[in-house]
mmCIF file of C-alpha atoms in Angstrom:
data_model
loop_
_atom_site.group_PDB
_atom_site.id
_atom_site.type_symbol
_atom_site.label_atom_id
_atom_site.label_comp_id
_atom_site.label_asym_id
_atom_site.label_seq_id
_atom_site.Cartn_x
_atom_site.Cartn_y
_atom_site.Cartn_z
ATOM 1 C CA MET E 73 -36.580 -56.016 -81.346
ATOM 2 C CA ARG E 74 -39.732 -55.233 -79.397
ATOM 3 C CA ILE E 75 -40.203 -57.135 -76.147
ATOM 4 C CA PRO E 76 -43.820 -57.881 -75.121
ATOM 5 C CA VAL E 77 -45.029 -56.367 -71.864
ATOM 6 C CA ALA E 78 -45.400 -59.759 -70.166
ATOM 7 C CA ALA E 79 -41.874 -60.769 -71.170
ATOM 8 C CA ALA E 80 -40.485 -57.415 -70.008
ATOM 9 C CA ILE E 81 -42.110 -57.875 -66.601
ATOM 10 C CA GLY E 82 -40.725 -61.405 -66.412
ATOM 11 C CA LEU E 83 -37.251 -60.217 -67.374
ATOM 12 C CA PHE E 84 -37.360 -57.440 -64.794
ATOM 13 C CA PHE E 85 -38.279 -59.658 -61.850
ATOM 14 C CA THR E 86 -36.021 -62.510 -62.947
ATOM 15 C CA ALA E 87 -33.064 -60.135 -63.291
ATOM 16 C CA LEU E 88 -33.956 -58.538 -59.951
ATOM 17 C CA TYR E 89 -33.902 -61.870 -58.128
ATOM 18 C CA PHE E 90 -30.659 -62.977 -59.759
ATOM 19 C CA LEU E 91 -28.948 -59.635 -59.069
ATOM 20 C CA MET E 92 -30.049 -59.774 -55.432
ATOM 21 C CA ALA E 93 -28.652 -63.297 -55.229
ATOM 22 C CA ILE E 94 -25.316 -62.263 -56.734
ATOM 23 C CA PHE E 95 -24.882 -59.149 -54.611
ATOM 24 C CA ALA E 96 -26.498 -60.467 -51.427
ATOM 25 C CA PRO E 97 -23.582 -59.550 -49.101
ATOM 26 C CA LEU E 98 -23.716 -55.953 -50.369
ATOM 27 C CA ILE E 99 -27.507 -55.602 -50.210
ATOM 28 C CA ALA E 100 -28.468 -57.408 -47.004
ATOM 29 C CA PRO E 101 -28.522 -55.011 -44.038
ATOM 30 C CA TYR E 102 -27.457 -57.716 -41.555
ATOM 31 C CA GLY E 103 -25.645 -61.047 -41.535
ATOM 32 C CA VAL E 104 -27.497 -64.226 -42.409
ATOM 33 C CA ALA E 105 -27.332 -65.601 -38.850
ATOM 34 C CA GLU E 106 -27.066 -62.331 -36.918
ATOM 35 C CA VAL E 107 -29.614 -61.921 -34.111
ATOM 36 C CA VAL E 108 -30.630 -58.258 -34.141
ATOM 37 C CA GLY E 109 -33.937 -58.017 -32.274
ATOM 38 C CA GLY E 110 -36.747 -59.798 -30.512
ATOM 39 C CA VAL E 111 -38.833 -62.693 -31.732
ATOM 40 C CA TRP E 112 -41.172 -61.872 -34.624
ATOM 41 C CA GLU E 113 -40.917 -58.110 -34.284
ATOM 42 C CA PRO E 114 -43.135 -56.278 -36.793
ATOM 43 C CA SER E 115 -41.854 -54.273 -39.736
ATOM 44 C CA SER E 116 -40.045 -51.074 -38.800
ATOM 45 C CA GLY E 117 -37.349 -48.743 -39.996
ATOM 46 C CA ASP E 118 -34.661 -51.101 -38.720
ATOM 47 C CA TYR E 119 -36.307 -54.315 -39.947
ATOM 48 C CA LEU E 120 -38.274 -53.778 -43.163
ATOM 49 C CA LEU E 121 -39.840 -57.253 -43.026
ATOM 50 C CA GLY E 122 -39.598 -57.671 -39.269
ATOM 51 C CA THR E 123 -37.638 -60.404 -37.511
ATOM 52 C CA ASP E 124 -37.937 -64.175 -37.543
ATOM 53 C CA SER E 125 -38.513 -66.832 -34.892
ATOM 54 C CA ILE E 126 -35.227 -66.141 -33.068
ATOM 55 C CA GLY E 127 -34.813 -62.433 -33.789
ATOM 56 C CA ARG E 128 -32.847 -62.415 -37.041
ATOM 57 C CA ASP E 129 -33.628 -59.794 -39.686
ATOM 58 C CA LEU E 130 -36.104 -61.431 -42.063
ATOM 59 C CA LEU E 131 -35.147 -59.287 -45.071
ATOM 60 C CA SER E 132 -31.508 -60.345 -44.755
ATOM 61 C CA ARG E 133 -32.560 -63.983 -44.396
ATOM 62 C CA MET E 134 -34.754 -63.662 -47.504
ATOM 63 C CA ILE E 135 -31.916 -62.162 -49.571
ATOM 64 C CA TYR E 136 -29.377 -64.775 -48.503
ATOM 65 C CA GLY E 137 -32.018 -67.483 -48.777
ATOM 66 C CA GLY E 138 -32.780 -66.420 -52.337
ATOM 67 C CA ARG E 139 -29.077 -66.584 -53.125
ATOM 68 C CA THR E 140 -28.835 -70.177 -51.879
ATOM 69 C CA THR E 141 -32.098 -71.311 -53.471
ATOM 70 C CA ILE E 142 -31.348 -69.770 -56.882
ATOM 71 C CA PHE E 143 -27.769 -71.071 -56.912
ATOM 72 C CA ILE E 144 -28.792 -74.640 -56.100
ATOM 73 C CA ALA E 145 -31.718 -74.567 -58.548
ATOM 74 C CA THR E 146 -29.561 -73.120 -61.337
ATOM 75 C CA ALA E 147 -26.715 -75.594 -60.833
ATOM 76 C CA ALA E 148 -29.097 -78.560 -60.591
ATOM 77 C CA THR E 149 -30.948 -77.444 -63.744
ATOM 78 C CA ILE E 150 -27.691 -77.139 -65.695
ATOM 79 C CA LEU E 151 -26.618 -80.607 -64.523
ATOM 80 C CA SER E 152 -30.035 -82.033 -65.342
ATOM 81 C CA PHE E 153 -30.125 -80.630 -68.868
ATOM 82 C CA THR E 154 -26.505 -81.403 -69.660
ATOM 83 C CA THR E 155 -26.863 -85.023 -68.582
ATOM 84 C CA GLY E 156 -30.403 -85.662 -69.772
ATOM 85 C CA SER E 157 -30.182 -83.999 -73.171
ATOM 86 C CA ILE E 158 -26.839 -85.535 -74.163
ATOM 87 C CA LEU E 159 -27.934 -89.030 -73.110
ATOM 88 C CA GLY E 160 -31.317 -88.555 -74.804
ATOM 89 C CA PHE E 161 -29.706 -87.429 -78.070
ATOM 90 C CA LEU E 162 -27.192 -90.266 -77.852
ATOM 91 C CA ALA E 163 -29.936 -92.849 -77.351
ATOM 92 C CA ALA E 164 -31.844 -91.529 -80.381
ATOM 93 C CA VAL E 165 -28.718 -91.593 -82.580
ATOM 94 C CA LEU E 166 -27.543 -95.038 -81.434
ATOM 95 C CA GLY E 167 -30.959 -96.701 -81.547
ATOM 96 C CA GLY E 168 -31.312 -100.469 -81.185
ATOM 97 C CA TRP E 169 -30.356 -102.220 -77.972
ATOM 98 C CA ALA E 170 -28.460 -99.211 -76.581
ATOM 99 C CA ASP E 171 -31.564 -97.054 -76.853
ATOM 100 C CA GLN E 172 -33.724 -99.754 -75.267
ATOM 101 C CA LEU E 173 -31.293 -100.320 -72.398
ATOM 102 C CA MET E 174 -30.952 -96.623 -71.574
ATOM 103 C CA SER E 175 -34.678 -95.934 -71.910
ATOM 104 C CA ARG E 176 -35.721 -98.864 -69.717
ATOM 105 C CA PHE E 177 -33.226 -97.791 -67.027
ATOM 106 C CA VAL E 178 -34.676 -94.290 -67.107
ATOM 107 C CA ASP E 179 -38.204 -95.739 -66.886
ATOM 108 C CA LEU E 180 -37.111 -97.664 -63.792
ATOM 109 C CA LEU E 181 -35.816 -94.502 -62.121
ATOM 110 C CA MET E 182 -38.946 -92.536 -63.074
ATOM 111 C CA SER E 183 -41.183 -95.200 -61.529
ATOM 112 C CA ILE E 184 -39.871 -94.189 -58.100
ATOM 113 C CA PRO E 185 -41.359 -90.897 -56.781
ATOM 114 C CA THR E 186 -38.637 -88.266 -57.036
ATOM 115 C CA LEU E 187 -39.160 -86.781 -53.579
ATOM 116 C CA ILE E 188 -39.097 -90.181 -51.869
ATOM 117 C CA PHE E 189 -35.972 -91.171 -53.810
ATOM 118 C CA ALA E 190 -34.235 -87.938 -52.796
ATOM 119 C CA LEU E 191 -35.242 -88.315 -49.147
ATOM 120 C CA VAL E 192 -33.873 -91.860 -49.033
ATOM 121 C CA VAL E 193 -30.563 -90.866 -50.634
ATOM 122 C CA LEU E 194 -30.093 -87.733 -48.519
ATOM 123 C CA SER E 195 -30.971 -89.562 -45.309
ATOM 124 C CA VAL E 196 -27.903 -91.800 -45.702
ATOM 125 C CA THR E 197 -25.449 -89.252 -47.117
ATOM 126 C CA PRO E 198 -24.090 -85.975 -45.712
ATOM 127 C CA VAL E 199 -26.488 -83.173 -46.623
ATOM 128 C CA THR E 200 -24.255 -80.618 -48.320
ATOM 129 C CA ILE E 201 -24.952 -78.207 -51.156
ATOM 130 C CA PRO E 202 -22.919 -80.264 -53.691
ATOM 131 C CA ALA E 203 -24.840 -83.382 -52.612
ATOM 132 C CA LEU E 204 -28.164 -81.572 -53.059
ATOM 133 C CA ILE E 205 -27.186 -80.369 -56.531
ATOM 134 C CA LEU E 206 -26.008 -83.835 -57.560
ATOM 135 C CA VAL E 207 -29.092 -85.675 -56.273
ATOM 136 C CA MET E 208 -31.582 -83.143 -57.650
ATOM 137 C CA GLY E 209 -29.855 -82.800 -61.015
ATOM 138 C CA LEU E 210 -29.467 -86.518 -61.663
ATOM 139 C CA LEU E 211 -32.996 -87.382 -60.576
ATOM 140 C CA ASP E 212 -34.507 -84.681 -62.756
ATOM 141 C CA SER E 213 -32.319 -85.577 -65.742
ATOM 142 C CA THR E 214 -34.603 -88.574 -66.364
ATOM 143 C CA ARG E 215 -37.414 -86.238 -67.421
ATOM 144 C CA VAL E 216 -35.091 -84.202 -69.606
ATOM 145 C CA TYR E 217 -33.851 -87.456 -71.148
ATOM 146 C CA ARG E 218 -37.370 -88.456 -72.170
ATOM 147 C CA LEU E 219 -38.040 -85.084 -73.794
ATOM 148 C CA ALA E 220 -34.651 -84.898 -75.529
ATOM 149 C CA ARG E 221 -34.932 -88.440 -76.863
ATOM 150 C CA ALA E 222 -38.478 -87.887 -78.145
ATOM 151 C CA VAL E 223 -37.434 -84.727 -79.994
ATOM 152 C CA ALA E 224 -34.199 -86.251 -81.295
ATOM 153 C CA VAL E 225 -35.923 -89.360 -82.667
ATOM 154 C CA ASP E 226 -37.993 -87.153 -84.984
ATOM 155 C CA ILE E 227 -35.037 -84.984 -85.998
ATOM 156 C CA ASN E 228 -32.760 -87.985 -86.576
ATOM 157 C CA VAL E 229 -34.794 -89.107 -89.610
ATOM 158 C CA MET E 230 -34.770 -85.711 -91.324
ATOM 159 C CA ASP E 231 -33.092 -85.362 -94.715
ATOM 160 C CA TYR E 232 -30.336 -83.040 -93.516
ATOM 161 C CA VAL E 233 -29.357 -85.509 -90.778
ATOM 162 C CA GLU E 234 -29.303 -88.374 -93.281
ATOM 163 C CA ALA E 235 -27.145 -86.228 -95.565
ATOM 164 C CA ALA E 236 -24.704 -85.586 -92.706
ATOM 165 C CA LYS E 237 -24.492 -89.326 -92.039
ATOM 166 C CA LEU E 238 -23.813 -89.992 -95.731
ATOM 167 C CA ARG E 239 -21.007 -87.408 -95.620
ATOM 168 C CA GLY E 240 -19.425 -89.537 -92.924
ATOM 169 C CA GLU E 241 -19.978 -87.173 -90.013
ATOM 170 C CA GLY E 242 -19.494 -88.733 -86.565
ATOM 171 C CA ARG E 243 -22.051 -89.028 -83.787
ATOM 172 C CA GLY E 244 -20.671 -85.946 -82.042
ATOM 173 C CA TRP E 245 -21.321 -83.830 -85.130
ATOM 174 C CA ILE E 246 -24.810 -85.290 -85.549
ATOM 175 C CA ILE E 247 -25.716 -84.570 -81.928
ATOM 176 C CA PHE E 248 -24.237 -81.097 -81.463
ATOM 177 C CA ARG E 249 -24.430 -79.651 -84.976
ATOM 178 C CA GLU E 250 -27.579 -81.194 -86.412
ATOM 179 C CA ILE E 251 -29.906 -82.288 -83.594
ATOM 180 C CA LEU E 252 -29.171 -79.809 -80.795
ATOM 181 C CA PRO E 253 -29.826 -76.562 -82.754
ATOM 182 C CA ASN E 254 -33.156 -77.932 -83.974
ATOM 183 C CA ALA E 255 -34.188 -79.184 -80.523
ATOM 184 C CA LEU E 256 -33.550 -75.928 -78.640
ATOM 185 C CA SER E 257 -37.122 -74.598 -78.710
ATOM 186 C CA PRO E 258 -38.776 -77.378 -76.661
ATOM 187 C CA LEU E 259 -35.701 -77.660 -74.445
ATOM 188 C CA VAL E 260 -35.744 -73.934 -73.637
ATOM 189 C CA ALA E 261 -39.425 -74.089 -72.718
ATOM 190 C CA GLU E 262 -38.801 -77.142 -70.556
ATOM 191 C CA MET E 263 -35.779 -75.516 -68.903
ATOM 192 C CA GLY E 264 -37.942 -72.780 -67.425
ATOM 193 C CA LEU E 265 -40.313 -75.360 -65.956
ATOM 194 C CA ARG E 266 -37.491 -77.535 -64.617
ATOM 195 C CA PHE E 267 -35.790 -74.537 -62.979
ATOM 196 C CA ILE E 268 -38.969 -73.715 -61.086
ATOM 197 C CA PHE E 269 -39.351 -77.376 -60.180
ATOM 198 C CA MET E 270 -35.819 -77.248 -58.744
ATOM 199 C CA VAL E 271 -36.701 -74.184 -56.668
ATOM 200 C CA LEU E 272 -39.747 -75.990 -55.288
ATOM 201 C CA PHE E 273 -37.758 -79.213 -54.850
ATOM 202 C CA VAL E 274 -34.956 -77.696 -52.760
ATOM 203 C CA SER E 275 -37.507 -75.675 -50.771
ATOM 204 C CA THR E 276 -39.478 -78.847 -50.025
ATOM 205 C CA LEU E 277 -36.348 -80.718 -48.948
ATOM 206 C CA SER E 278 -35.364 -77.853 -46.642
ATOM 207 C CA PHE E 279 -38.869 -77.705 -45.178
ATOM 208 C CA LEU E 280 -38.594 -81.435 -44.412
ATOM 209 C CA GLY E 281 -35.166 -80.953 -42.810
ATOM 210 C CA LEU E 282 -33.012 -82.621 -45.500
ATOM 211 C CA GLY E 283 -32.189 -79.568 -47.591
ATOM 212 C CA VAL E 284 -30.043 -76.559 -46.782
ATOM 213 C CA GLN E 285 -28.940 -76.880 -43.172
ATOM 214 C CA PRO E 286 -29.039 -74.065 -40.546
ATOM 215 C CA PRO E 287 -27.658 -71.508 -39.995
ATOM 216 C CA ALA E 288 -27.580 -71.132 -43.788
ATOM 217 C CA ALA E 289 -30.827 -69.800 -45.218
ATOM 218 C CA ASP E 290 -33.038 -70.800 -48.090
ATOM 219 C CA TRP E 291 -36.688 -70.040 -48.767
ATOM 220 C CA GLY E 292 -37.986 -73.465 -47.749
ATOM 221 C CA GLY E 293 -36.018 -73.331 -44.517
ATOM 222 C CA ILE E 294 -37.400 -69.863 -43.727
ATOM 223 C CA VAL E 295 -40.939 -71.209 -44.103
ATOM 224 C CA LYS E 296 -40.143 -74.068 -41.714
ATOM 225 C CA GLU E 297 -38.529 -71.768 -39.149
ATOM 226 C CA ASN E 298 -41.487 -69.380 -39.074
ATOM 227 C CA ALA E 299 -44.435 -71.707 -39.722
ATOM 228 C CA GLU E 300 -45.651 -71.449 -36.129
ATOM 229 C CA GLY E 301 -45.922 -67.689 -36.501
ATOM 230 C CA ILE E 302 -48.986 -68.070 -38.741
ATOM 231 C CA VAL E 303 -50.938 -69.266 -35.687
ATOM 232 C CA TYR E 304 -50.126 -65.949 -33.970
ATOM 233 C CA GLY E 305 -50.906 -63.832 -37.009
ATOM 234 C CA VAL E 306 -47.267 -63.356 -38.039
ATOM 235 C CA GLY E 307 -46.745 -63.525 -41.806
ATOM 236 C CA ALA E 308 -43.009 -64.261 -41.799
ATOM 237 C CA ALA E 309 -43.574 -67.658 -43.420
ATOM 238 C CA LEU E 310 -45.560 -66.084 -46.268
ATOM 239 C CA TYR E 311 -42.718 -63.962 -47.675
ATOM 240 C CA PRO E 312 -40.751 -66.946 -49.074
ATOM 241 C CA ALA E 313 -43.956 -68.305 -50.638
ATOM 242 C CA ILE E 314 -44.558 -64.966 -52.358
ATOM 243 C CA ALA E 315 -40.928 -64.900 -53.560
ATOM 244 C CA ILE E 316 -41.180 -68.423 -55.005
ATOM 245 C CA ALA E 317 -44.467 -67.619 -56.760
ATOM 246 C CA THR E 318 -43.101 -64.371 -58.222
ATOM 247 C CA LEU E 319 -39.938 -66.079 -59.450
ATOM 248 C CA ALA E 320 -41.929 -68.960 -60.966
ATOM 249 C CA ILE E 321 -44.235 -66.663 -62.920
ATOM 250 C CA SER E 322 -41.348 -64.442 -64.078
ATOM 251 C CA VAL E 323 -39.172 -67.295 -65.327
ATOM 252 C CA ASN E 324 -42.097 -68.865 -67.177
ATOM 253 C CA LEU E 325 -42.927 -65.557 -68.866
ATOM 254 C CA VAL E 326 -39.333 -65.293 -70.065
ATOM 255 C CA ALA E 327 -39.269 -68.938 -71.210
ATOM 256 C CA ASP E 328 -42.500 -68.484 -73.175
ATOM 257 C CA TRP E 329 -41.107 -65.399 -74.885
ATOM 258 C CA VAL E 330 -37.837 -67.156 -75.780
ATOM 259 C CA LEU E 331 -39.798 -70.128 -77.102
ATOM 260 C CA ASN E 332 -41.984 -67.921 -79.299
ATOM 261 C CA ARG E 333 -38.933 -66.009 -80.451
ATOM 262 C CA THR E 334 -36.937 -69.099 -81.483
ATOM 263 C CA THR E 335 -39.971 -70.679 -83.138
ATOM 264 C CA SER E 336 -40.714 -67.561 -85.217
ATOM 265 C CA LEU E 337 -37.059 -67.308 -86.263
ATOM 266 C CA LYS E 338 -37.129 -70.889 -87.485
ATOM 267 C CA GLY E 339 -40.338 -70.257 -89.352
ATOM 268 C CA GLY E 340 -38.788 -67.235 -91.052
ATOM 269 C CA ARG E 341 -35.781 -69.249 -92.260
ATOM 270 C CA GLY E 342 -37.863 -72.119 -93.545
#
């Protein structure tokens, strides 16, 4: 199997970020909250990216921050797709009043801006990593629900699904053995987009003060901590932005390649 150049680049950077997140304690030269120098010291042999607003090693903060950001985004994406896709498939299979009730409830949730909804919820609950994952995943599952239901409605009327129903197969079989395999292509493409949205979402919440709480690090929090440095010509706040952009492009390149791969395989079997 030959991997296109764009996909190979995406795989390389995506794997690099995830490996750095997994092995952060082994890679980071200093502790996440360890003060090692002066304020906003420039890059040097001791501090490859310099120091931050209170003298912590910026490279170490970036590595640990990437670990936190990627973990939260990954967990929230898994929760979002598990909840949204199963409920979307179920609504398409059930149809009738159950479908209408579930869809109208999802429409109600989607009518409220996601960021505002999250800020309201997090302002009255303890801001912990499990709470962030739960709020982000459930709010984003509404969009996955709409996609999964739309795809499943079309698949549910196919001949092979009707044949499975005539054989007496239950709803679980219909959902997981008939609909899910044939809905993977659009879901995989959407998963890449939703993962990046989660990265941006948790970074935005941290920048606004309702995300990952100090002294823990994440990329949005690093931007907030070093934003004033831009006025003095210090680029510490730009490194997380570059990391987010690189990760976003890499994941989308991989998602596009997987989508093309699964689509071509289906075409070959048809």
